């Protein structure tokens, strides 16, 4: 509405004014909606404005100040100087228990006189956030402090930070804990008993070595989490394949179920290997004068497996493990090293997959099926040999009986033993 008319022109705005009367807060809603940390300057900074009765900014008055007060302890600058009717609290913080609320009152004064008699003070409610994972809560000043490099914390309002465990990488501090190459981690809820017999649970990280190729390799930079798994693997200690993938033999990667079609080749190879070895044991002529060389070689390769580091990545170590598996009657195709992991792709194109749905436990059973299958082969060959021997014996006895009867002799053949 116009204030009045002068020479047929309407008069608006600054032609009507009063003394300082109200204290406005520009970003009240934004500050209210933003959780704040105890003892940390409030962000965004609280912006205030002194206006008159007509909601116009007071730009001519001097010595205007705005004071912040609260029933809770305030930290930082609690007085803001007003220029051109506006000011900002850039260094104001509240000391309050995380998870609670604090109310801050703001009062404007001109030359020591409270604006409006204090009836129009502005009040803002601060939501003090909990200490986030990776921060330590100091009870004496209720401050949330980020864990130093080399330490970590995984729970809110943690009373203290923990030293980085062996196998983990806490170089960034806070909650940024990841695994190191050759390790895989696991978060476990640990029960703590306080001196007053109160129990609390706290998540802690533990790391253990994983088989070569199951987690991030030493020559990669893919260790981005505590439980990072490579080769389409998942689960505790990376011991499972992802949904839709199957355990691959001869490679640490898991192969898609649709590509797992090596069953006929596996059956043919097992048949030839088992019965070939069993036939060697049955039909190979015995040496009447053994020199012991074979025994020495077999004993050496059975013992040398205990002396080879399981995490070795050299090509010679890979061949040594393959030889020791042969002398231990294990299938060498199932053995792999971290070299296989570096050369294999995530689609599981390397290795051997006899059947869809094969798990890690099933693969271990297959690896130790060699002695069992050889025993079965020996039994089958013994039964066949026994049947053939009995058949030949009966034919021989019948031929002798027939020959003697033709000669007029009385034939008496004792039963076969």
PDB file of N, CA and C in Angstrom, residues 195-231:
ATOM      1  N   UNK A 195      33.341 -51.776  33.903  1.00  0.00           N
ATOM      2  CA  UNK A 195      33.643 -52.016  35.312  1.00  0.00           C
ATOM      3  C   UNK A 195      32.381 -52.089  36.150  1.00  0.00           C
ATOM      4  N   UNK A 196      31.259 -51.593  35.633  1.00  0.00           N
ATOM      5  CA  UNK A 196      29.983 -51.701  36.334  1.00  0.00           C
ATOM      6  C   UNK A 196      29.154 -52.879  35.826  1.00  0.00           C
ATOM      7  N   UNK A 197      29.805 -53.800  35.149  1.00  0.00           N
ATOM      8  CA  UNK A 197      29.189 -55.013  34.631  1.00  0.00           C
ATOM      9  C   UNK A 197      28.148 -54.712  33.563  1.00  0.00           C
ATOM     10  N   UNK A 198      28.256 -53.554  32.919  1.00  0.00           N
ATOM     11  CA  UNK A 198      27.405 -53.255  31.779  1.00  0.00           C
ATOM     12  C   UNK A 198      28.067 -53.820  30.524  1.00  0.00           C
ATOM     13  N   UNK A 199      27.270 -54.374  29.654  1.00  0.00           N
ATOM     14  CA  UNK A 199      27.804 -54.969  28.435  1.00  0.00           C
ATOM     15  C   UNK A 199      27.470 -54.094  27.228  1.00  0.00           C
ATOM     16  N   UNK A 200      28.428 -53.933  26.379  1.00  0.00           N
ATOM     17  CA  UNK A 200      28.247 -53.211  25.126  1.00  0.00           C
ATOM     18  C   UNK A 200      28.880 -54.024  24.006  1.00  0.00           C
ATOM     19  N   UNK A 201      28.390 -53.830  22.824  1.00  0.00           N
ATOM     20  CA  UNK A 201      28.959 -54.493  21.652  1.00  0.00           C
ATOM     21  C   UNK A 201      29.619 -53.455  20.762  1.00  0.00           C
ATOM     22  N   UNK A 202      30.722 -53.839  20.171  1.00  0.00           N
ATOM     23  CA  UNK A 202      31.478 -52.931  19.321  1.00  0.00           C
ATOM     24  C   UNK A 202      32.014 -53.705  18.125  1.00  0.00           C
ATOM     25  N   UNK A 203      31.821 -53.196  16.914  1.00  0.00           N
ATOM     26  CA  UNK A 203      32.361 -53.884  15.740  1.00  0.00           C
ATOM     27  C   UNK A 203      33.868 -53.668  15.617  1.00  0.00           C
ATOM     28  N   UNK A 204      34.590 -54.768  15.481  1.00  0.00           N
ATOM     29  CA  UNK A 204      36.041 -54.727  15.300  1.00  0.00           C
ATOM     30  C   UNK A 204      36.405 -55.485  14.029  1.00  0.00           C
ATOM     31  N   UNK A 205      37.476 -55.067  13.405  1.00  0.00           N
ATOM     32  CA  UNK A 205      37.932 -55.683  12.162  1.00  0.00           C
ATOM     33  C   UNK A 205      39.065 -56.663  12.450  1.00  0.00           C
ATOM     34  N   UNK A 206      38.987 -57.829  11.845  1.00  0.00           N
ATOM     35  CA  UNK A 206      40.034 -58.843  11.938  1.00  0.00           C
ATOM     36  C   UNK A 206      40.418 -59.257  10.516  1.00  0.00           C
ATOM     37  N   UNK A 207      41.693 -59.548  10.323  1.00  0.00           N
ATOM     38  CA  UNK A 207      42.189 -59.898   8.991  1.00  0.00           C
ATOM     39  C   UNK A 207      42.936 -61.219   9.068  1.00  0.00           C
ATOM     40  N   UNK A 208      42.848 -61.970   7.994  1.00  0.00           N
ATOM     41  CA  UNK A 208      43.574 -63.227   7.882  1.00  0.00           C
ATOM     42  C   UNK A 208      44.043 -63.385   6.442  1.00  0.00           C
ATOM     43  N   UNK A 209      45.072 -64.181   6.270  1.00  0.00           N
ATOM     44  CA  UNK A 209      45.562 -64.431   4.914  1.00  0.00           C
ATOM     45  C   UNK A 209      44.543 -65.261   4.144  1.00  0.00           C
ATOM     46  N   UNK A 210      44.435 -64.973   2.878  1.00  0.00           N
ATOM     47  CA  UNK A 210      43.509 -65.725   2.038  1.00  0.00           C
ATOM     48  C   UNK A 210      44.304 -66.483   0.980  1.00  0.00           C
ATOM     49  N   UNK A 211      43.721 -67.534   0.407  1.00  0.00           N
ATOM     50  CA  UNK A 211      44.430 -68.271  -0.642  1.00  0.00           C
ATOM     51  C   UNK A 211      44.776 -67.353  -1.804  1.00  0.00           C
ATOM     52  N   UNK A 212      45.888 -67.618  -2.472  1.00  0.00           N
ATOM     53  CA  UNK A 212      46.292 -66.756  -3.593  1.00  0.00           C
ATOM     54  C   UNK A 212      45.189 -66.640  -4.639  1.00  0.00           C
ATOM     55  N   UNK A 213      44.880 -65.409  -5.008  1.00  0.00           N
ATOM     56  CA  UNK A 213      43.886 -65.157  -6.038  1.00  0.00           C
ATOM     57  C   UNK A 213      42.477 -64.988  -5.537  1.00  0.00           C
ATOM     58  N   UNK A 214      42.225 -65.261  -4.250  1.00  0.00           N
ATOM     59  CA  UNK A 214      40.870 -65.125  -3.727  1.00  0.00           C
ATOM     60  C   UNK A 214      40.554 -63.675  -3.368  1.00  0.00           C
ATOM     61  N   UNK A 215      41.556 -62.902  -2.988  1.00  0.00           N
ATOM     62  CA  UNK A 215      41.352 -61.492  -2.651  1.00  0.00           C
ATOM     63  C   UNK A 215      42.320 -60.665  -3.490  1.00  0.00           C
ATOM     64  N   UNK A 216      42.473 -59.388  -3.151  1.00  0.00           N
ATOM     65  CA  UNK A 216      43.289 -58.518  -4.002  1.00  0.00           C
ATOM     66  C   UNK A 216      44.743 -58.981  -3.988  1.00  0.00           C
ATOM     67  N   UNK A 217      45.337 -59.015  -5.172  1.00  0.00           N
ATOM     68  CA  UNK A 217      46.705 -59.501  -5.332  1.00  0.00           C
ATOM     69  C   UNK A 217      47.696 -58.394  -5.008  1.00  0.00           C
ATOM     70  N   UNK A 218      48.948 -58.746  -4.694  1.00  0.00           N
ATOM     71  CA  UNK A 218      49.952 -57.722  -4.356  1.00  0.00           C
ATOM     72  C   UNK A 218      50.220 -56.723  -5.471  1.00  0.00           C
ATOM     73  N   UNK A 219      50.011 -57.095  -6.729  1.00  0.00           N
ATOM     74  CA  UNK A 219      50.331 -56.185  -7.829  1.00  0.00           C
ATOM     75  C   UNK A 219      49.112 -55.422  -8.331  1.00  0.00           C
ATOM     76  N   UNK A 220      48.062 -55.335  -7.520  1.00  0.00           N
ATOM     77  CA  UNK A 220      46.873 -54.583  -7.906  1.00  0.00           C
ATOM     78  C   UNK A 220      46.583 -53.524  -6.861  1.00  0.00           C
ATOM     79  N   UNK A 221      45.713 -52.588  -7.220  1.00  0.00           N
ATOM     80  CA  UNK A 221      45.296 -51.528  -6.292  1.00  0.00           C
ATOM     81  C   UNK A 221      43.799 -51.601  -6.062  1.00  0.00           C
ATOM     82  N   UNK A 222      43.270 -52.817  -5.936  1.00  0.00           N
ATOM     83  CA  UNK A 222      41.828 -53.005  -5.841  1.00  0.00           C
ATOM     84  C   UNK A 222      41.366 -53.289  -4.415  1.00  0.00           C
ATOM     85  N   UNK A 223      42.234 -53.071  -3.452  1.00  0.00           N
ATOM     86  CA  UNK A 223      41.846 -53.300  -2.059  1.00  0.00           C
ATOM     87  C   UNK A 223      41.047 -52.092  -1.576  1.00  0.00           C
ATOM     88  N   UNK A 224      39.779 -52.046  -1.908  1.00  0.00           N
ATOM     89  CA  UNK A 224      38.960 -50.879  -1.625  1.00  0.00           C
ATOM     90  C   UNK A 224      38.023 -51.082  -0.447  1.00  0.00           C
ATOM     91  N   UNK A 225      38.055 -52.219   0.206  1.00  0.00           N
ATOM     92  CA  UNK A 225      37.152 -52.473   1.326  1.00  0.00           C
ATOM     93  C   UNK A 225      37.805 -53.482   2.260  1.00  0.00           C
ATOM     94  N   UNK A 226      37.122 -53.772   3.361  1.00  0.00           N
ATOM     95  CA  UNK A 226      37.647 -54.745   4.319  1.00  0.00           C
ATOM     96  C   UNK A 226      37.576 -56.155   3.757  1.00  0.00           C
ATOM     97  N   UNK A 227      36.476 -56.479   3.089  1.00  0.00           N
ATOM     98  CA  UNK A 227      36.246 -57.853   2.634  1.00  0.00           C
ATOM     99  C   UNK A 227      36.242 -57.942   1.112  1.00  0.00           C
ATOM    100  N   UNK A 228      37.184 -57.256   0.464  1.00  0.00           N
ATOM    101  CA  UNK A 228      37.230 -57.300  -0.995  1.00  0.00           C
ATOM    102  C   UNK A 228      37.579 -58.712  -1.464  1.00  0.00           C
ATOM    103  N   UNK A 229      36.812 -59.218  -2.430  1.00  0.00           N
ATOM    104  CA  UNK A 229      37.049 -60.533  -3.007  1.00  0.00           C
ATOM    105  C   UNK A 229      37.234 -60.383  -4.511  1.00  0.00           C
ATOM    106  N   UNK A 230      38.147 -61.158  -5.061  1.00  0.00           N
ATOM    107  CA  UNK A 230      38.427 -61.116  -6.496  1.00  0.00           C
ATOM    108  C   UNK A 230      37.800 -62.319  -7.178  1.00  0.00           C
ATOM    109  N   UNK A 231      37.789 -62.285  -8.501  1.00  0.00           N
ATOM    110  CA  UNK A 231      37.382 -63.445  -9.275  1.00  0.00           C
ATOM    111  C   UNK A 231      35.952 -63.866  -9.084  1.00  0.00           C
TER     112      UNK A 231
END
